[in-house]
Every structure is written in structure tokens, then in C-alpha cells.
PDB file of C-alpha atoms in Angstrom:
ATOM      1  CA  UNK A1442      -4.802  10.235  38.641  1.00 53.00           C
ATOM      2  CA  UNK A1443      -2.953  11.999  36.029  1.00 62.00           C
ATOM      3  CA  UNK A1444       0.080  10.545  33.837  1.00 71.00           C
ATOM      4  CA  UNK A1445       2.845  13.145  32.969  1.00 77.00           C
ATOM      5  CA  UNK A1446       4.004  11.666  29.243  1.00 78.00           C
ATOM      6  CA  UNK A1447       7.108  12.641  27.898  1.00 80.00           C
ATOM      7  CA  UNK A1448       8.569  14.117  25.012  1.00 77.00           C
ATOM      8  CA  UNK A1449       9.308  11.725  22.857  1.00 71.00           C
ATOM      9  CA  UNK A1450      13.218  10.890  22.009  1.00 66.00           C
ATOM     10  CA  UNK A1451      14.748  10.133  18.714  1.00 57.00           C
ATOM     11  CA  UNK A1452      15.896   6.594  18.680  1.00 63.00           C
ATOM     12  CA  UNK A1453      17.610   6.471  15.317  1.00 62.00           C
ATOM     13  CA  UNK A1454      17.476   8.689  12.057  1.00 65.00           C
ATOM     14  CA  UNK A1455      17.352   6.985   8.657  1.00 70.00           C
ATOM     15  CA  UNK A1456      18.899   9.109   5.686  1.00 74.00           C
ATOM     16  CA  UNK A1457      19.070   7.211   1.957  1.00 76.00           C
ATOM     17  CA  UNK A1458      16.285   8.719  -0.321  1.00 82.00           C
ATOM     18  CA  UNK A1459      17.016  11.648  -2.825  1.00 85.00           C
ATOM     19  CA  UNK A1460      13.372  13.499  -2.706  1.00 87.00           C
ATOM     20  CA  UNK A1461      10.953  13.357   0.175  1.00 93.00           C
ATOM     21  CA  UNK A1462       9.550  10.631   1.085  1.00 94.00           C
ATOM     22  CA  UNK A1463       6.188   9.918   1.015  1.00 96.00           C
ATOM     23  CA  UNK A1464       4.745   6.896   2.884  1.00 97.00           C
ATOM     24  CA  UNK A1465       6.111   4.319   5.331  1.00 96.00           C
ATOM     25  CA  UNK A1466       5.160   0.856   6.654  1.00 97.00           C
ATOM     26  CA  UNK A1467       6.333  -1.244   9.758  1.00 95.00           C
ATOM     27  CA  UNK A1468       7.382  -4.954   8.799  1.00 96.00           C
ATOM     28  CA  UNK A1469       4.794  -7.299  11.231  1.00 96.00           C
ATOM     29  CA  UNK A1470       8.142  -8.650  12.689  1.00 93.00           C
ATOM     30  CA  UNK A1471       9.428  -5.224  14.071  1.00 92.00           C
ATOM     31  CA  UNK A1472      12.583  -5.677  12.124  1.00 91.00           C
ATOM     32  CA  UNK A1473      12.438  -3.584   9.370  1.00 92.00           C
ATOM     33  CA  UNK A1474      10.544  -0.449   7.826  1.00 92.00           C
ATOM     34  CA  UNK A1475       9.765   0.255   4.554  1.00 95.00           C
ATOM     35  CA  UNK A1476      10.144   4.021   2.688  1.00 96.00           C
ATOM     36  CA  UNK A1477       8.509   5.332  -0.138  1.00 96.00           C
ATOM     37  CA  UNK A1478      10.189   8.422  -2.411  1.00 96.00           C
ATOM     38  CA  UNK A1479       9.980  10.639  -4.691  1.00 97.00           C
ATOM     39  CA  UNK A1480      13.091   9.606  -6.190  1.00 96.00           C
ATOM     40  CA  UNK A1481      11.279   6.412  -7.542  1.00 96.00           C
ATOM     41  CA  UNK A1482      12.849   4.177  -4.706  1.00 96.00           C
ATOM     42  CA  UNK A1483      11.588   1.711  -2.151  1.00 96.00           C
ATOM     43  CA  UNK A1484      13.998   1.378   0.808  1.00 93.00           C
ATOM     44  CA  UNK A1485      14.061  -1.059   3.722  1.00 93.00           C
ATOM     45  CA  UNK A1486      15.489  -0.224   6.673  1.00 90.00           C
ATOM     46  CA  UNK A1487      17.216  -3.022   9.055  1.00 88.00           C
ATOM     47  CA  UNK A1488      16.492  -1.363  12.724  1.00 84.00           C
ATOM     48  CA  UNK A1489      19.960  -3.909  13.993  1.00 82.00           C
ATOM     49  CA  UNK A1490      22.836  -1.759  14.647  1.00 76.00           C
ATOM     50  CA  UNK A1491      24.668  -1.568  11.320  1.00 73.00           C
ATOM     51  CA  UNK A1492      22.629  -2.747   9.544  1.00 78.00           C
ATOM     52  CA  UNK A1493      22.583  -2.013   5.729  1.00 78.00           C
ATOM     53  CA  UNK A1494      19.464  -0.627   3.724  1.00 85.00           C
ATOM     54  CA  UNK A1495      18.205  -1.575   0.682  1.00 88.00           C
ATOM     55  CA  UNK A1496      17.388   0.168  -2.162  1.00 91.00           C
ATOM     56  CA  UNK A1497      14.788  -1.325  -4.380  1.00 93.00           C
ATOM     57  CA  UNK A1498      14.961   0.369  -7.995  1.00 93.00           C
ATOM     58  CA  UNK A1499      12.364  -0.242 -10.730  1.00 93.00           C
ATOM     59  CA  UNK A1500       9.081   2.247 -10.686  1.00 96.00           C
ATOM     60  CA  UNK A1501       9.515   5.147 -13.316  1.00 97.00           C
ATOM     61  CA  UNK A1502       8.111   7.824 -10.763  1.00 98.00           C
ATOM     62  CA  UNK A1503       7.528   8.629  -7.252  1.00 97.00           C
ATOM     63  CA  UNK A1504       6.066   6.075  -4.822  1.00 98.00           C
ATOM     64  CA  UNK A1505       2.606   7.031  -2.937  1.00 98.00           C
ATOM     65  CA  UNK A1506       2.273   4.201  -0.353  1.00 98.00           C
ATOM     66  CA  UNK A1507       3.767   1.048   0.563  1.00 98.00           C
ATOM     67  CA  UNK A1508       2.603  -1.602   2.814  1.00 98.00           C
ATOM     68  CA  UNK A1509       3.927  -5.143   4.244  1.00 98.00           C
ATOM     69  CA  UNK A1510       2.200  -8.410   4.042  1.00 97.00           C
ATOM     70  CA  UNK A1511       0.835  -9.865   7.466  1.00 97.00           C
ATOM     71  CA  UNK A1512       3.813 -12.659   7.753  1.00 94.00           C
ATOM     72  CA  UNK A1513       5.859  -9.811   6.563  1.00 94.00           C
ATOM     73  CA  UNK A1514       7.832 -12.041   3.623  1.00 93.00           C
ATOM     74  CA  UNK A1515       6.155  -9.248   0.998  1.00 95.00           C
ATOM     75  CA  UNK A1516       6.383  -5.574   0.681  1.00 96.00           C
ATOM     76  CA  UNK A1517       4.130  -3.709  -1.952  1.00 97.00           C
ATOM     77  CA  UNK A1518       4.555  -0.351  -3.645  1.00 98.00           C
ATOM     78  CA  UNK A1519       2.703   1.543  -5.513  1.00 97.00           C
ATOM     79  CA  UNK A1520       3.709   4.517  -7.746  1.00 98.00           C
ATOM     80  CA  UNK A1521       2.459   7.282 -10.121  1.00 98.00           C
ATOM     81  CA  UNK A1522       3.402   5.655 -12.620  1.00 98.00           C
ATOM     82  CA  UNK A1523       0.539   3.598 -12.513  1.00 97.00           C
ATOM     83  CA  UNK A1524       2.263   0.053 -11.610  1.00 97.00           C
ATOM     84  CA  UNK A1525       1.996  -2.051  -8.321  1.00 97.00           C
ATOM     85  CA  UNK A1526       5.046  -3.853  -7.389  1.00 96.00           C
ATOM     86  CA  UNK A1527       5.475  -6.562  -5.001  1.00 96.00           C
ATOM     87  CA  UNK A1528       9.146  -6.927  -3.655  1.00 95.00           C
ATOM     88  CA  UNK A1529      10.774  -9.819  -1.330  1.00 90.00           C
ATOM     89  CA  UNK A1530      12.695  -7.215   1.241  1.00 84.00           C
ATOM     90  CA  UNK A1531      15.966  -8.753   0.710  1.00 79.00           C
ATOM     91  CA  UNK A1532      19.225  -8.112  -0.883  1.00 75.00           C
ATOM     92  CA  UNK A1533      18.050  -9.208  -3.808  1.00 78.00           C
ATOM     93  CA  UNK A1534      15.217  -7.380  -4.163  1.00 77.00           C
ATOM     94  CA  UNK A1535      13.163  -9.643  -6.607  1.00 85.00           C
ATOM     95  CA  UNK A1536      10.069  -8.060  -7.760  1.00 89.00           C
ATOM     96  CA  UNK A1537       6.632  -8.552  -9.754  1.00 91.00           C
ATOM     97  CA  UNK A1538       5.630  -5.856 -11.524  1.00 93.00           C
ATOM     98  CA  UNK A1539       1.116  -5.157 -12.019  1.00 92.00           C
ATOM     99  CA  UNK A1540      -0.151  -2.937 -14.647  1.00 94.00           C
ATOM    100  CA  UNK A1541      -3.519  -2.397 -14.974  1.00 93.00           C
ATOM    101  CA  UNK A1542      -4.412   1.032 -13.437  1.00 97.00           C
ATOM    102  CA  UNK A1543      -4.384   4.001 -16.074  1.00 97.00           C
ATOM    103  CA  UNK A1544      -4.008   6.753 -13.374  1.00 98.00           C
ATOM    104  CA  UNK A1545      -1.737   7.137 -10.034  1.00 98.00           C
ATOM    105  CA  UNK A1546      -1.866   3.961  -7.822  1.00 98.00           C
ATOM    106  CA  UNK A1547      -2.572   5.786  -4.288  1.00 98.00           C
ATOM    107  CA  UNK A1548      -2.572   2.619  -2.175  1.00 97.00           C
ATOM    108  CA  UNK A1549      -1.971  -1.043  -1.725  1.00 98.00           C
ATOM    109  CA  UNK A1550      -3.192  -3.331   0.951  1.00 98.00           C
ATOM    110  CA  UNK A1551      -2.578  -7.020   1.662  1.00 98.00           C
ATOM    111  CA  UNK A1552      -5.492  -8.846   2.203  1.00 98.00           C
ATOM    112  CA  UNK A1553      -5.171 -10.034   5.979  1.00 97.00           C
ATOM    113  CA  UNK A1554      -3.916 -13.905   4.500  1.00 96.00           C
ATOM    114  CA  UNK A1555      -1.577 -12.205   2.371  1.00 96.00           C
ATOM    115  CA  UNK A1556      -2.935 -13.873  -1.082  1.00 96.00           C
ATOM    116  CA  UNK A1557      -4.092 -10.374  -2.542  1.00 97.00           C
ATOM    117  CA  UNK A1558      -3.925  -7.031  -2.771  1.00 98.00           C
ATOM    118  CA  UNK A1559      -6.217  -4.384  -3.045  1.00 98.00           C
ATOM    119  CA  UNK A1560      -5.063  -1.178  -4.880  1.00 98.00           C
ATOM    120  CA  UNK A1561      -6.885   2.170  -5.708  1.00 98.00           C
ATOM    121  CA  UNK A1562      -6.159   4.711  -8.311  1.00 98.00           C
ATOM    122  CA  UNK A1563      -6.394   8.381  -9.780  1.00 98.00           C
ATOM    123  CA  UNK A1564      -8.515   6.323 -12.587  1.00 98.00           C
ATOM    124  CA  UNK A1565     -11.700   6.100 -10.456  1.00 98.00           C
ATOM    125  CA  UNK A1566     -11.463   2.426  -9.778  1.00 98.00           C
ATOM    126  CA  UNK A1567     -10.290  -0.247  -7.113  1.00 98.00           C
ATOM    127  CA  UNK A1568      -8.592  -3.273  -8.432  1.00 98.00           C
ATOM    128  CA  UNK A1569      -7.678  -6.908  -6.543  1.00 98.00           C
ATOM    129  CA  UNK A1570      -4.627  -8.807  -7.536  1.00 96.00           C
ATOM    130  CA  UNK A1571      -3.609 -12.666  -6.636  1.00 95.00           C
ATOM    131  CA  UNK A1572      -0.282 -12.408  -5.171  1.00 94.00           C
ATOM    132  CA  UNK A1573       0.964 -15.899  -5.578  1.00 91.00           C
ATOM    133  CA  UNK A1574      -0.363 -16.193  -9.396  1.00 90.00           C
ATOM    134  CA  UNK A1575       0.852 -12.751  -9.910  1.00 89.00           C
ATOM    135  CA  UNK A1576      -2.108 -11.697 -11.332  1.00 92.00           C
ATOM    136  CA  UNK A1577      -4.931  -8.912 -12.111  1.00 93.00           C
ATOM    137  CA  UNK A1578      -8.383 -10.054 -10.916  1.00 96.00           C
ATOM    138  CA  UNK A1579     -10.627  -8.247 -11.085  1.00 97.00           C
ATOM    139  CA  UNK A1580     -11.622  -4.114 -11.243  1.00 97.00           C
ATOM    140  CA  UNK A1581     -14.587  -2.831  -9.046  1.00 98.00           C
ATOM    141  CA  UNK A1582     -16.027   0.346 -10.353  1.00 97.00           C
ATOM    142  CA  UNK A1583     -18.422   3.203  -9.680  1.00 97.00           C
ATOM    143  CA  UNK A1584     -16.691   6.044  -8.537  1.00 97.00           C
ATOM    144  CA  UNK A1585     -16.667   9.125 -10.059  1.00 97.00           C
ATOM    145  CA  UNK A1586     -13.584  11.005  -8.869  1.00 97.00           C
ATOM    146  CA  UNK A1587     -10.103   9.320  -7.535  1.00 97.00           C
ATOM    147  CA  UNK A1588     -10.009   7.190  -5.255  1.00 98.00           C
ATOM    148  CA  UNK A1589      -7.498   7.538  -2.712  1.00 97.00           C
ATOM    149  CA  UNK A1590      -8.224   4.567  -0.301  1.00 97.00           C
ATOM    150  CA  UNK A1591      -8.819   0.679  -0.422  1.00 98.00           C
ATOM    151  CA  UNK A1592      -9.004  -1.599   2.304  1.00 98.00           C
ATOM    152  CA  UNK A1593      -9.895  -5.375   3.250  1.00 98.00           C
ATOM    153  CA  UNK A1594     -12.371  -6.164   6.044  1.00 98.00           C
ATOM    154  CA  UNK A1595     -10.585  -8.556   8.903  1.00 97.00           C
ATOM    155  CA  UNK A1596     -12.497 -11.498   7.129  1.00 96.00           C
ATOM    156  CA  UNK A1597     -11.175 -10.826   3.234  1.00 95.00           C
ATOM    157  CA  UNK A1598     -15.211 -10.641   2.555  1.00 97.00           C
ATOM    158  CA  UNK A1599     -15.190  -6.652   1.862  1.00 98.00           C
ATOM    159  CA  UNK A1600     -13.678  -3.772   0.846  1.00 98.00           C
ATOM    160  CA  UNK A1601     -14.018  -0.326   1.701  1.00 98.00           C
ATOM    161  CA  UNK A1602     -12.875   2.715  -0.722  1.00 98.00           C
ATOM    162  CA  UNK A1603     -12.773   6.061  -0.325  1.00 97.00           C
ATOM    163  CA  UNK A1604     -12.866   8.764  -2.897  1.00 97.00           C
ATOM    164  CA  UNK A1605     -12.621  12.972  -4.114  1.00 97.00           C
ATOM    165  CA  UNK A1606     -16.134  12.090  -4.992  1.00 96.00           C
ATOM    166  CA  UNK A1607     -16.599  12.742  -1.123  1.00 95.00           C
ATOM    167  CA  UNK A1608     -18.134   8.744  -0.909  1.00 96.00           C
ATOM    168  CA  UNK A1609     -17.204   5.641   0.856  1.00 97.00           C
ATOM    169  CA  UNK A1610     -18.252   2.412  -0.892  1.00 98.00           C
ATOM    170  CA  UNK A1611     -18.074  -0.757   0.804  1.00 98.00           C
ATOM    171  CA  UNK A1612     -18.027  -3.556  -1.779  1.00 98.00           C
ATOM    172  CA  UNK A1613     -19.025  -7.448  -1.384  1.00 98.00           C
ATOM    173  CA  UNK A1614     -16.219  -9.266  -2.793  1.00 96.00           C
ATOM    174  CA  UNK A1615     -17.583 -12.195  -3.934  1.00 95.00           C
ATOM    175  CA  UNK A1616     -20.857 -10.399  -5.939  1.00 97.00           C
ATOM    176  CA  UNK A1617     -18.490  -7.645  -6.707  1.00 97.00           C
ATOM    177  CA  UNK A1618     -21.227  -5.118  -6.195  1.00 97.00           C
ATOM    178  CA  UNK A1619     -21.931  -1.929  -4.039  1.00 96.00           C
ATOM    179  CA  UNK A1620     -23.242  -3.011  -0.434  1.00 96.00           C
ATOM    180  CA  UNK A1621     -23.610   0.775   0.595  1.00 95.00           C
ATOM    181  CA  UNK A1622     -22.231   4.123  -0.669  1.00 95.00           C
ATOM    182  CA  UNK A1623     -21.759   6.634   2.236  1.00 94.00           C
ATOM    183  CA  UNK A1624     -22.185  10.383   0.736  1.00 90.00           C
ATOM    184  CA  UNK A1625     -21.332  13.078   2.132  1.00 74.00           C
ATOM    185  CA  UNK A1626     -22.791  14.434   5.173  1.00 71.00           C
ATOM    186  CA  UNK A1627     -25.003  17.685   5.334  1.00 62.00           C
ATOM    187  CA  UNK A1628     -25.450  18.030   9.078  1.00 53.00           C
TER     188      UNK A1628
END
């Protein structure tokens, strides 16, 4: 039994950044999409008909990744300019502004109850932040090249990063130590 796909069609085109864009995330509620830039911009797209965009100005340089809470009532972006910010995708477009990374932030993920963020950074190290307190927590260290991934377990208990120093580290979040570093494989 064979299942002839087709070619995908374009459903709708989005236009609005000023340099290429660089990372995207889906809104849980199917509503909107978040873009990252180049041009230093966070934009939210309204899939509705007509529906205006909005541009969210405030990082100094280009955005590497974005993501959306689980409830979808945050979006995070992260820049090479070495902040985190944490927008409410509105018209307003309120934001909280983290600095504690002293490289390129190359992603951000909510934790799957939405009360932190993980981040990870050209500076070797992965960092958590309390979203409702709006605060730095704490830094968990140990690679030794970039790090270019971070991400929560389903149960908020772990964290696995992955770096340039060809290693994945999966971290217990309440010792804050190593449980296992992955190296590379010589097979």
C-alpha cells in the first residue's frame, strides 16, 4: 500500500524583516509565529486574515533563536548581543531584558511549566533563569568550546547541552552537576 504525497502548497508568505531571518517558533495555540532577524527584530505573525505583525525592537544585534512558552503567553529571544529577552506577544510588546552571558546567546528554552528558561552561549556555559522573578539563577559549567544547544527534560529534572567541543552533557538540576558527558564517537 503506497501513499502518493504531494507537493506541498504555499499557504501564506510573511515579508517584514530587513536581513534574513534566522530562527522561528510556532505559538502552542496555532495562532501566531514568531521570527528572528538579523536586523535585531523579533516579529509575530497573526496567521487571521489581516492580521497585523508586530515588531518587537530592543536587542542591539541579530537574533539566533526564539522560542514560545508552553501556554504560549511568553515568547523568548535571544541575540548576539549576549542578552535574553522575554516579550508578551502583544501590541505592546513589554519586555524583560537578562544579561549574564559574555558570548552569543544561541538558544532559549522554556522549561515545560513555563517558570524558566534555559539558555546556552558562545561563552562555554548554560545558564537557567526564573521567569516570573525575572531573574539569573544559576550557571552550569564545564564545557570547553560553545555551546550551541540547551534543553529541559519533560519532567524540568535535567538538562541536556550540546557543544563545538563535540560533547553532550546531561546535567541534574537540582545537584547542578554532570550526570554523563557523551564524547564523540570513534566507530
Amino acid at each position: 500500500m503506497s501513499h502518493i504525497l504531494e507537493d506541498p502548497t504555499l499557504e501564506r508568505s510573511f515579508e517584514g524583516h530587513r536581513d534574513a531571518v534566522t530562527c522561528s517558533a510556532f505559538n502552542p495555540n496555532m495562532k501566531q509565529l514568531a521570527t528572528g532577524s538579523m536586523d535585531c527584530c523579533l516579529m509575530v505573525w497573526n496567521f487571521k486574515e489581516r492580521a497585523r505583525a508586530y515588531r518587537f525592537v530592543g536587542h542591539q544585534d541579530g537574533i539566533t533563536t526564539t522560542a514560545f512558552s508552553p501556554g504560549g503567553r511568553f515568547v523568548a529571544s535571544a541575540s548576539r548581543d549576549k542578552t535574553v529577552r522575554i516579550w508578551i506577544p502583544s501590541v505592546k510588546g513589554e519586555c524583560t531584558s537578562f544579561k549574564a552571558h559574555t558570548g552569543t546567546v544561541r538558544s532559549v528554552q522554556f522549561s515545560p511549566d513555563g517558570n524558566s528558561i534555559v539558555t546556552a552561549s558562545d561563552d562555554k556555559t548554560v545558564k537557567v533563569w526564573a521567569v516570573d522573578r525575572h531573574k539569573f539563577q544559576f550557571t552550569l559549567t564545564g564545557h570547553q568550546n560553545w555551546v550551541r544547544c540547551a534543553r529541559f527534560s519533560p519532567d524540568s529534572r535535567m538538562i541536556a547541552s550540546a557543544s563545538d567541543d563535540k560533547t553532550l552533557r546531561l546535567w541534574d538540576l537540582l545537584s547542578r552537576d554532570t550526570i554523563h558527558t557523551y564524547h564523540e564517537y570513534a566507530g
